[in-house]
Amino acid sequence: EKLNLTLDQIDLTGSEPLALVLQAVVNQRGHIDIQGSLAWDPLLTTMTLNLQNIDLVSLQGWTEDHHHTLLTRGNFSFKGNINAQPDKHNTVGIKVDGSAQLADFNVLDKRNSTELLRWKTIDFSAIRFDSTTLRTEIGTIALRDFFARLLLTPAGKLNLGDIVRKDEADSSKTTGTPVAATASTAAATTSELPVRIDRISLRDGNVNFTDQFIQPNYRACLLYTSDAADEEDSVDLGGR
């Protein structure tokens, strides 16, 4: 709704950046404000984004058939910059910096119609991402007013690891790519991802945990009521 798009300094060859301003309202609540420059031969862009309360429920149709979960509420906000430019080898590098928020989330487990995850807000501050090195840095992750239902199965696996449908996860067996080679490559890539999180903050939430792995089975409720439960130490996943 209320879509306004302005393009200026247009070069149809795409070699010179044009000026772009995009403003829109999404589902009556969300707001999009994008300003910057864009060229496409080669790709070269500098954009300032201000996305507020973008409804994600209407987008889950793209992935709904691949998961055992159902998103009943959820908004996305982002404020920051995206820059893309080619290097001397004409490979486009993308850099992102800014802050993001996922708010008013509610996720159900479709198999048993139970609440799986819920939170009021989760904020990501001081985000920095560089596609050339895959280096990702986040200043603080702050989770507020949250609930999670965790189940450790008799096989020793968490229920959150079973969100993706198994038929989708096993679809690689029908392709011509060797599964072992693909898995080993993915594992190697994942283990080397340089990710750093300076601080994780948890407040006003609870985790309903059920352990069916050990005998006898037990249940526990983990409560987070103040910043006393905050993790002050940094988390650096690079090379581990």
PDB file of C-alpha atoms in Angstrom, residues 19-234:
ATOM      1  CA  ALA A  19      19.413   7.556  -7.294  1.00  0.00           C
ATOM      2  CA  LEU A  20      16.625   5.531  -5.694  1.00  0.00           C
ATOM      3  CA  VAL A  21      14.032   6.337  -3.039  1.00  0.00           C
ATOM      4  CA  LEU A  22      11.423   3.730  -2.079  1.00  0.00           C
ATOM      5  CA  GLN A  23       8.725   4.191   0.546  1.00  0.00           C
ATOM      6  CA  ALA A  24       5.842   1.821   1.242  1.00  0.00           C
ATOM      7  CA  VAL A  25       3.390   0.559   3.851  1.00  0.00           C
ATOM      8  CA  VAL A  26       3.104  -3.220   4.313  1.00  0.00           C
ATOM      9  CA  ASN A  27      -0.048  -4.823   5.738  1.00  0.00           C
ATOM     10  CA  GLN A  28      -1.119  -1.480   7.254  1.00  0.00           C
ATOM     11  CA  ARG A  29       1.493  -1.709  10.045  1.00  0.00           C
ATOM     12  CA  GLY A  30       4.906  -2.110   8.472  1.00  0.00           C
ATOM     13  CA  HIS A  31       6.911   0.711   6.921  1.00  0.00           C
ATOM     14  CA  ILE A  32       9.697   0.549   4.334  1.00  0.00           C
ATOM     15  CA  ASP A  33      12.052   3.440   3.662  1.00  0.00           C
ATOM     16  CA  ILE A  34      15.011   2.778   1.345  1.00  0.00           C
ATOM     17  CA  GLN A  35      17.323   5.438  -0.063  1.00  0.00           C
ATOM     18  CA  GLY A  36      20.554   5.179  -1.980  1.00  0.00           C
ATOM     19  CA  SER A  37      22.200   4.535  -5.326  1.00  0.00           C
ATOM     20  CA  LEU A  38      22.156   1.486  -7.601  1.00  0.00           C
ATOM     21  CA  ALA A  39      24.041   0.326 -10.688  1.00  0.00           C
ATOM     22  CA  TRP A  40      23.828  -3.182 -12.142  1.00  0.00           C
ATOM     23  CA  ASP A  41      26.616  -3.468 -14.707  1.00  0.00           C
ATOM     24  CA  PRO A  42      28.485  -4.340 -12.562  1.00  0.00           C
ATOM     25  CA  LEU A  43      26.441  -4.412  -9.345  1.00  0.00           C
ATOM     26  CA  LEU A  44      27.274  -1.371  -7.263  1.00  0.00           C
ATOM     27  CA  THR A  45      24.980  -0.062  -4.557  1.00  0.00           C
ATOM     28  CA  THR A  46      24.897   1.965  -1.376  1.00  0.00           C
ATOM     29  CA  MET A  47      21.581   1.767   0.432  1.00  0.00           C
ATOM     30  CA  THR A  48      20.234   3.081   3.710  1.00  0.00           C
ATOM     31  CA  LEU A  49      17.367   0.904   4.951  1.00  0.00           C
ATOM     32  CA  ASN A  50      14.748   1.617   7.588  1.00  0.00           C
ATOM     33  CA  LEU A  51      12.319  -1.292   7.868  1.00  0.00           C
ATOM     34  CA  GLN A  52       9.771  -1.186  10.688  1.00  0.00           C
ATOM     35  CA  ASN A  53       7.364  -3.918  11.803  1.00  0.00           C
ATOM     36  CA  ILE A  54       7.379  -5.937   8.591  1.00  0.00           C
ATOM     37  CA  ASP A  55       4.909  -8.803   9.015  1.00  0.00           C
ATOM     38  CA  LEU A  56       6.631 -12.157   8.451  1.00  0.00           C
ATOM     39  CA  VAL A  57       3.544 -14.366   8.763  1.00  0.00           C
ATOM     40  CA  SER A  58       2.449 -13.589   5.221  1.00  0.00           C
ATOM     41  CA  LEU A  59       5.888 -14.653   3.918  1.00  0.00           C
ATOM     42  CA  GLN A  60       6.046 -18.091   5.515  1.00  0.00           C
ATOM     43  CA  GLY A  61       4.136 -19.649   2.622  1.00  0.00           C
ATOM     44  CA  TRP A  62       7.480 -19.888   0.804  1.00  0.00           C
ATOM     45  CA  THR A  63       8.894 -22.260   3.446  1.00  0.00           C
ATOM     46  CA  GLU A  64       5.809 -23.605   5.233  1.00  0.00           C
ATOM     47  CA  ASP A  65       5.915 -26.998   3.510  1.00  0.00           C
ATOM     48  CA  HIS A  66       9.528 -27.531   4.571  1.00  0.00           C
ATOM     49  CA  HIS A  67       9.049 -27.156   8.334  1.00  0.00           C
ATOM     50  CA  HIS A  68       7.056 -28.681  11.169  1.00  0.00           C
ATOM     51  CA  THR A  69       6.376 -25.242  12.637  1.00  0.00           C
ATOM     52  CA  LEU A  70       3.752 -22.561  12.123  1.00  0.00           C
ATOM     53  CA  LEU A  71       4.455 -18.875  12.669  1.00  0.00           C
ATOM     54  CA  THR A  72       1.311 -17.197  13.995  1.00  0.00           C
ATOM     55  CA  ARG A  73       2.887 -13.810  14.800  1.00  0.00           C
ATOM     56  CA  GLY A  74       6.140 -12.097  13.995  1.00  0.00           C
ATOM     57  CA  ASN A  75       7.505  -8.712  12.903  1.00  0.00           C
ATOM     58  CA  PHE A  76      10.911  -7.772  11.513  1.00  0.00           C
ATOM     59  CA  SER A  77      12.677  -4.413  11.778  1.00  0.00           C
ATOM     60  CA  PHE A  78      16.073  -3.321  10.475  1.00  0.00           C
ATOM     61  CA  LYS A  79      17.890  -0.023  10.401  1.00  0.00           C
ATOM     62  CA  GLY A  80      21.266   0.271   8.754  1.00  0.00           C
ATOM     63  CA  ASN A  81      23.271   0.264   5.558  1.00  0.00           C
ATOM     64  CA  ILE A  82      24.002  -2.205   2.754  1.00  0.00           C
ATOM     65  CA  ASN A  83      26.931  -1.697   0.410  1.00  0.00           C
ATOM     66  CA  ALA A  84      27.859  -3.855  -2.579  1.00  0.00           C
ATOM     67  CA  GLN A  85      30.746  -3.395  -4.993  1.00  0.00           C
ATOM     68  CA  PRO A  86      32.908  -5.621  -7.186  1.00  0.00           C
ATOM     69  CA  ASP A  87      36.582  -6.296  -6.523  1.00  0.00           C
ATOM     70  CA  LYS A  88      39.351  -6.480  -9.132  1.00  0.00           C
ATOM     71  CA  HIS A  89      38.179  -9.988 -10.036  1.00  0.00           C
ATOM     72  CA  ASN A  90      34.628  -8.663 -10.593  1.00  0.00           C
ATOM     73  CA  THR A  91      33.336 -10.618  -7.582  1.00  0.00           C
ATOM     74  CA  VAL A  92      30.687  -8.627  -5.745  1.00  0.00           C
ATOM     75  CA  GLY A  93      31.286  -8.134  -2.039  1.00  0.00           C
ATOM     76  CA  ILE A  94      28.411  -7.166   0.234  1.00  0.00           C
ATOM     77  CA  LYS A  95      28.761  -5.386   3.571  1.00  0.00           C
ATOM     78  CA  VAL A  96      25.940  -4.879   6.043  1.00  0.00           C
ATOM     79  CA  ASP A  97      25.936  -2.821   9.229  1.00  0.00           C
ATOM     80  CA  GLY A  98      23.042  -1.835  11.444  1.00  0.00           C
ATOM     81  CA  SER A  99      20.624  -3.166  14.031  1.00  0.00           C
ATOM     82  CA  ALA A 100      17.651  -5.525  13.784  1.00  0.00           C
ATOM     83  CA  GLN A 101      14.716  -6.711  15.833  1.00  0.00           C
ATOM     84  CA  LEU A 102      12.348  -9.684  15.736  1.00  0.00           C
ATOM     85  CA  ALA A 103       9.258  -8.804  17.777  1.00  0.00           C
ATOM     86  CA  ASP A 104       6.004 -10.428  18.946  1.00  0.00           C
ATOM     87  CA  PHE A 105       6.960 -13.912  17.762  1.00  0.00           C
ATOM     88  CA  ASN A 106       4.859 -16.981  18.357  1.00  0.00           C
ATOM     89  CA  VAL A 107       5.822 -20.342  16.840  1.00  0.00           C
ATOM     90  CA  LEU A 108       3.738 -23.522  17.108  1.00  0.00           C
ATOM     91  CA  ASP A 109       4.695 -27.142  16.566  1.00  0.00           C
ATOM     92  CA  LYS A 110       2.222 -28.256  13.902  1.00  0.00           C
ATOM     93  CA  ARG A 111       2.583 -31.947  14.771  1.00  0.00           C
ATOM     94  CA  ASN A 112       1.021 -31.641  18.216  1.00  0.00           C
ATOM     95  CA  SER A 113      -0.418 -28.084  18.142  1.00  0.00           C
ATOM     96  CA  THR A 114       1.715 -26.956  21.087  1.00  0.00           C
ATOM     97  CA  GLU A 115       3.520 -23.693  21.603  1.00  0.00           C
ATOM     98  CA  LEU A 116       7.201 -24.091  20.778  1.00  0.00           C
ATOM     99  CA  LEU A 117       8.741 -20.612  20.934  1.00  0.00           C
ATOM    100  CA  ARG A 118       7.507 -17.197  21.954  1.00  0.00           C
ATOM    101  CA  TRP A 119       9.165 -13.882  22.673  1.00  0.00           C
ATOM    102  CA  LYS A 120       8.303 -10.220  22.922  1.00  0.00           C
ATOM    103  CA  THR A 121      11.532  -8.881  21.444  1.00  0.00           C
ATOM    104  CA  ILE A 122      14.940 -10.078  20.406  1.00  0.00           C
ATOM    105  CA  ASP A 123      17.285  -7.238  19.497  1.00  0.00           C
ATOM    106  CA  PHE A 124      20.519  -7.513  17.516  1.00  0.00           C
ATOM    107  CA  SER A 125      22.720  -4.443  17.889  1.00  0.00           C
ATOM    108  CA  ALA A 126      25.942  -3.423  16.143  1.00  0.00           C
ATOM    109  CA  ILE A 127      25.581  -5.969  13.325  1.00  0.00           C
ATOM    110  CA  ARG A 128      28.491  -6.134  10.896  1.00  0.00           C
ATOM    111  CA  PHE A 129      28.696  -8.613   8.021  1.00  0.00           C
ATOM    112  CA  ASP A 130      31.217  -8.947   5.205  1.00  0.00           C
ATOM    113  CA  SER A 131      30.415 -11.471   2.475  1.00  0.00           C
ATOM    114  CA  THR A 132      34.012 -11.651   1.252  1.00  0.00           C
ATOM    115  CA  THR A 133      35.221 -13.187   4.523  1.00  0.00           C
ATOM    116  CA  LEU A 134      31.817 -14.243   5.941  1.00  0.00           C
ATOM    117  CA  ARG A 135      32.880 -12.374   9.067  1.00  0.00           C
ATOM    118  CA  THR A 136      29.822 -11.659  11.208  1.00  0.00           C
ATOM    119  CA  GLU A 137      29.906  -9.522  14.337  1.00  0.00           C
ATOM    120  CA  ILE A 138      27.026  -8.717  16.683  1.00  0.00           C
ATOM    121  CA  GLY A 139      27.426  -6.375  19.645  1.00  0.00           C
ATOM    122  CA  THR A 140      24.512  -7.566  21.765  1.00  0.00           C
ATOM    123  CA  ILE A 141      21.691 -10.079  21.441  1.00  0.00           C
ATOM    124  CA  ALA A 142      18.957  -9.149  23.936  1.00  0.00           C
ATOM    125  CA  LEU A 143      16.007 -11.520  24.387  1.00  0.00           C
ATOM    126  CA  ARG A 144      13.012 -10.309  26.412  1.00  0.00           C
ATOM    127  CA  ASP A 145       9.770 -11.901  27.649  1.00  0.00           C
ATOM    128  CA  PHE A 146      10.391 -15.297  26.094  1.00  0.00           C
ATOM    129  CA  PHE A 147       9.255 -18.892  26.340  1.00  0.00           C
ATOM    130  CA  ALA A 148      10.711 -22.054  24.845  1.00  0.00           C
ATOM    131  CA  ARG A 149       9.609 -25.669  25.045  1.00  0.00           C
ATOM    132  CA  LEU A 150      12.680 -27.901  24.800  1.00  0.00           C
ATOM    133  CA  LEU A 151      12.556 -31.668  24.608  1.00  0.00           C
ATOM    134  CA  LEU A 152      15.561 -33.980  24.697  1.00  0.00           C
ATOM    135  CA  THR A 153      14.371 -37.146  22.955  1.00  0.00           C
ATOM    136  CA  PRO A 154      15.271 -40.718  23.987  1.00  0.00           C
ATOM    137  CA  ALA A 155      17.789 -40.604  21.114  1.00  0.00           C
ATOM    138  CA  GLY A 156      19.536 -37.615  22.740  1.00  0.00           C
ATOM    139  CA  LYS A 157      18.401 -35.036  20.198  1.00  0.00           C
ATOM    140  CA  LEU A 158      16.713 -31.695  20.860  1.00  0.00           C
ATOM    141  CA  ASN A 159      13.286 -31.106  19.341  1.00  0.00           C
ATOM    142  CA  LEU A 160      14.461 -27.798  17.831  1.00  0.00           C
ATOM    143  CA  GLY A 161      16.803 -29.798  15.622  1.00  0.00           C
ATOM    144  CA  ASP A 162      13.819 -31.576  14.087  1.00  0.00           C
ATOM    145  CA  ILE A 163      12.081 -28.460  12.770  1.00  0.00           C
ATOM    146  CA  VAL A 164      12.996 -29.168   9.137  1.00  0.00           C
ATOM    147  CA  ARG A 165      11.087 -32.036   7.554  1.00  0.00           C
ATOM    148  CA  LYS A 166      13.209 -35.148   7.192  1.00  0.00           C
ATOM    149  CA  ASP A 167      12.130 -35.710   3.593  1.00  0.00           C
ATOM    150  CA  GLU A 168      13.560 -32.273   2.770  1.00  0.00           C
ATOM    151  CA  ALA A 169      16.737 -32.910   4.739  1.00  0.00           C
ATOM    152  CA  ASP A 170      17.232 -36.247   2.947  1.00  0.00           C
ATOM    153  CA  SER A 171      16.407 -34.918  -0.524  1.00  0.00           C
ATOM    154  CA  SER A 172      20.117 -34.703  -1.337  1.00  0.00           C
ATOM    155  CA  LYS A 173      20.155 -38.495  -1.586  1.00  0.00           C
ATOM    156  CA  THR A 174      18.199 -38.263  -4.823  1.00  0.00           C
ATOM    157  CA  THR A 175      20.600 -35.831  -6.440  1.00  0.00           C
ATOM    158  CA  GLY A 176      23.797 -36.559  -8.270  1.00  0.00           C
ATOM    159  CA  THR A 177      25.949 -34.906  -5.576  1.00  0.00           C
ATOM    160  CA  PRO A 178      27.552 -37.379  -3.142  1.00  0.00           C
ATOM    161  CA  VAL A 179      25.952 -36.879   0.249  1.00  0.00           C
ATOM    162  CA  ALA A 180      29.141 -37.566   2.210  1.00  0.00           C
ATOM    163  CA  ALA A 181      31.121 -35.058   0.197  1.00  0.00           C
ATOM    164  CA  THR A 182      28.396 -32.431   0.539  1.00  0.00           C
ATOM    165  CA  ALA A 183      28.047 -32.996   4.269  1.00  0.00           C
ATOM    166  CA  SER A 184      31.771 -32.885   4.911  1.00  0.00           C
ATOM    167  CA  THR A 185      32.121 -29.702   2.883  1.00  0.00           C
ATOM    168  CA  ALA A 186      29.203 -28.076   4.715  1.00  0.00           C
ATOM    169  CA  ALA A 187      30.591 -29.157   8.078  1.00  0.00           C
ATOM    170  CA  ALA A 188      34.010 -27.778   7.250  1.00  0.00           C
ATOM    171  CA  THR A 189      32.526 -24.505   6.087  1.00  0.00           C
ATOM    172  CA  THR A 190      30.329 -24.194   9.181  1.00  0.00           C
ATOM    173  CA  SER A 191      33.190 -24.904  11.578  1.00  0.00           C
ATOM    174  CA  GLU A 192      35.234 -22.111  10.051  1.00  0.00           C
ATOM    175  CA  LEU A 193      32.568 -19.411  10.009  1.00  0.00           C
ATOM    176  CA  PRO A 194      34.031 -16.357  11.824  1.00  0.00           C
ATOM    177  CA  VAL A 195      31.173 -15.274  14.077  1.00  0.00           C
ATOM    178  CA  ARG A 196      31.566 -13.076  17.141  1.00  0.00           C
ATOM    179  CA  ILE A 197      28.863 -12.099  19.646  1.00  0.00           C
ATOM    180  CA  ASP A 198      30.010  -9.718  22.381  1.00  0.00           C
ATOM    181  CA  ARG A 199      27.092 -10.070  24.772  1.00  0.00           C
ATOM    182  CA  ILE A 200      23.932 -12.147  25.229  1.00  0.00           C
ATOM    183  CA  SER A 201      21.204 -10.840  27.537  1.00  0.00           C
ATOM    184  CA  LEU A 202      18.185 -12.856  28.722  1.00  0.00           C
ATOM    185  CA  ARG A 203      15.394 -11.301  30.783  1.00  0.00           C
ATOM    186  CA  ASP A 204      11.900 -12.229  31.927  1.00  0.00           C
ATOM    187  CA  GLY A 205      11.469 -15.626  30.356  1.00  0.00           C
ATOM    188  CA  ASN A 206      11.274 -19.325  31.012  1.00  0.00           C
ATOM    189  CA  VAL A 207      12.335 -22.533  29.351  1.00  0.00           C
ATOM    190  CA  ASN A 208      10.186 -25.632  29.813  1.00  0.00           C
ATOM    191  CA  PHE A 209      12.697 -28.476  29.549  1.00  0.00           C
ATOM    192  CA  THR A 210      11.857 -32.181  29.369  1.00  0.00           C
ATOM    193  CA  ASP A 211      14.604 -34.810  29.376  1.00  0.00           C
ATOM    194  CA  GLN A 212      13.580 -38.189  27.987  1.00  0.00           C
ATOM    195  CA  PHE A 213      17.169 -39.274  27.425  1.00  0.00           C
ATOM    196  CA  ILE A 214      18.318 -40.088  30.957  1.00  0.00           C
ATOM    197  CA  GLN A 215      16.535 -42.458  33.310  1.00  0.00           C
ATOM    198  CA  PRO A 216      14.443 -41.635  35.158  1.00  0.00           C
ATOM    199  CA  ASN A 217      13.044 -38.879  32.913  1.00  0.00           C
ATOM    200  CA  TYR A 218      12.551 -35.452  34.439  1.00  0.00           C
ATOM    201  CA  ARG A 219      11.196 -31.988  33.738  1.00  0.00           C
ATOM    202  CA  ALA A 220      12.560 -28.607  34.734  1.00  0.00           C
ATOM    203  CA  CYS A 221      11.520 -24.998  34.365  1.00  0.00           C
ATOM    204  CA  LEU A 222      14.380 -22.538  33.903  1.00  0.00           C
ATOM    205  CA  LEU A 223      13.449 -18.973  34.868  1.00  0.00           C
ATOM    206  CA  TYR A 224      15.144 -15.745  33.772  1.00  0.00           C
ATOM    207  CA  THR A 225      13.860 -12.795  35.762  1.00  0.00           C
ATOM    208  CA  SER A 226      16.574 -10.124  35.588  1.00  0.00           C
ATOM    209  CA  ASP A 227      19.910  -9.173  34.084  1.00  0.00           C
ATOM    210  CA  ALA A 228      21.541 -11.287  36.754  1.00  0.00           C
ATOM    211  CA  ALA A 229      21.159 -14.095  34.245  1.00  0.00           C
ATOM    212  CA  ASP A 230      22.988 -12.164  31.525  1.00  0.00           C
ATOM    213  CA  GLU A 231      26.008 -13.649  29.839  1.00  0.00           C
ATOM    214  CA  GLU A 232      28.635 -10.909  30.037  1.00  0.00           C
ATOM    215  CA  ASP A 233      31.398 -12.801  28.253  1.00  0.00           C
ATOM    216  CA  SER A 234      31.918 -12.529  24.548  1.00  0.00           C
TER     217      SER A 234
END
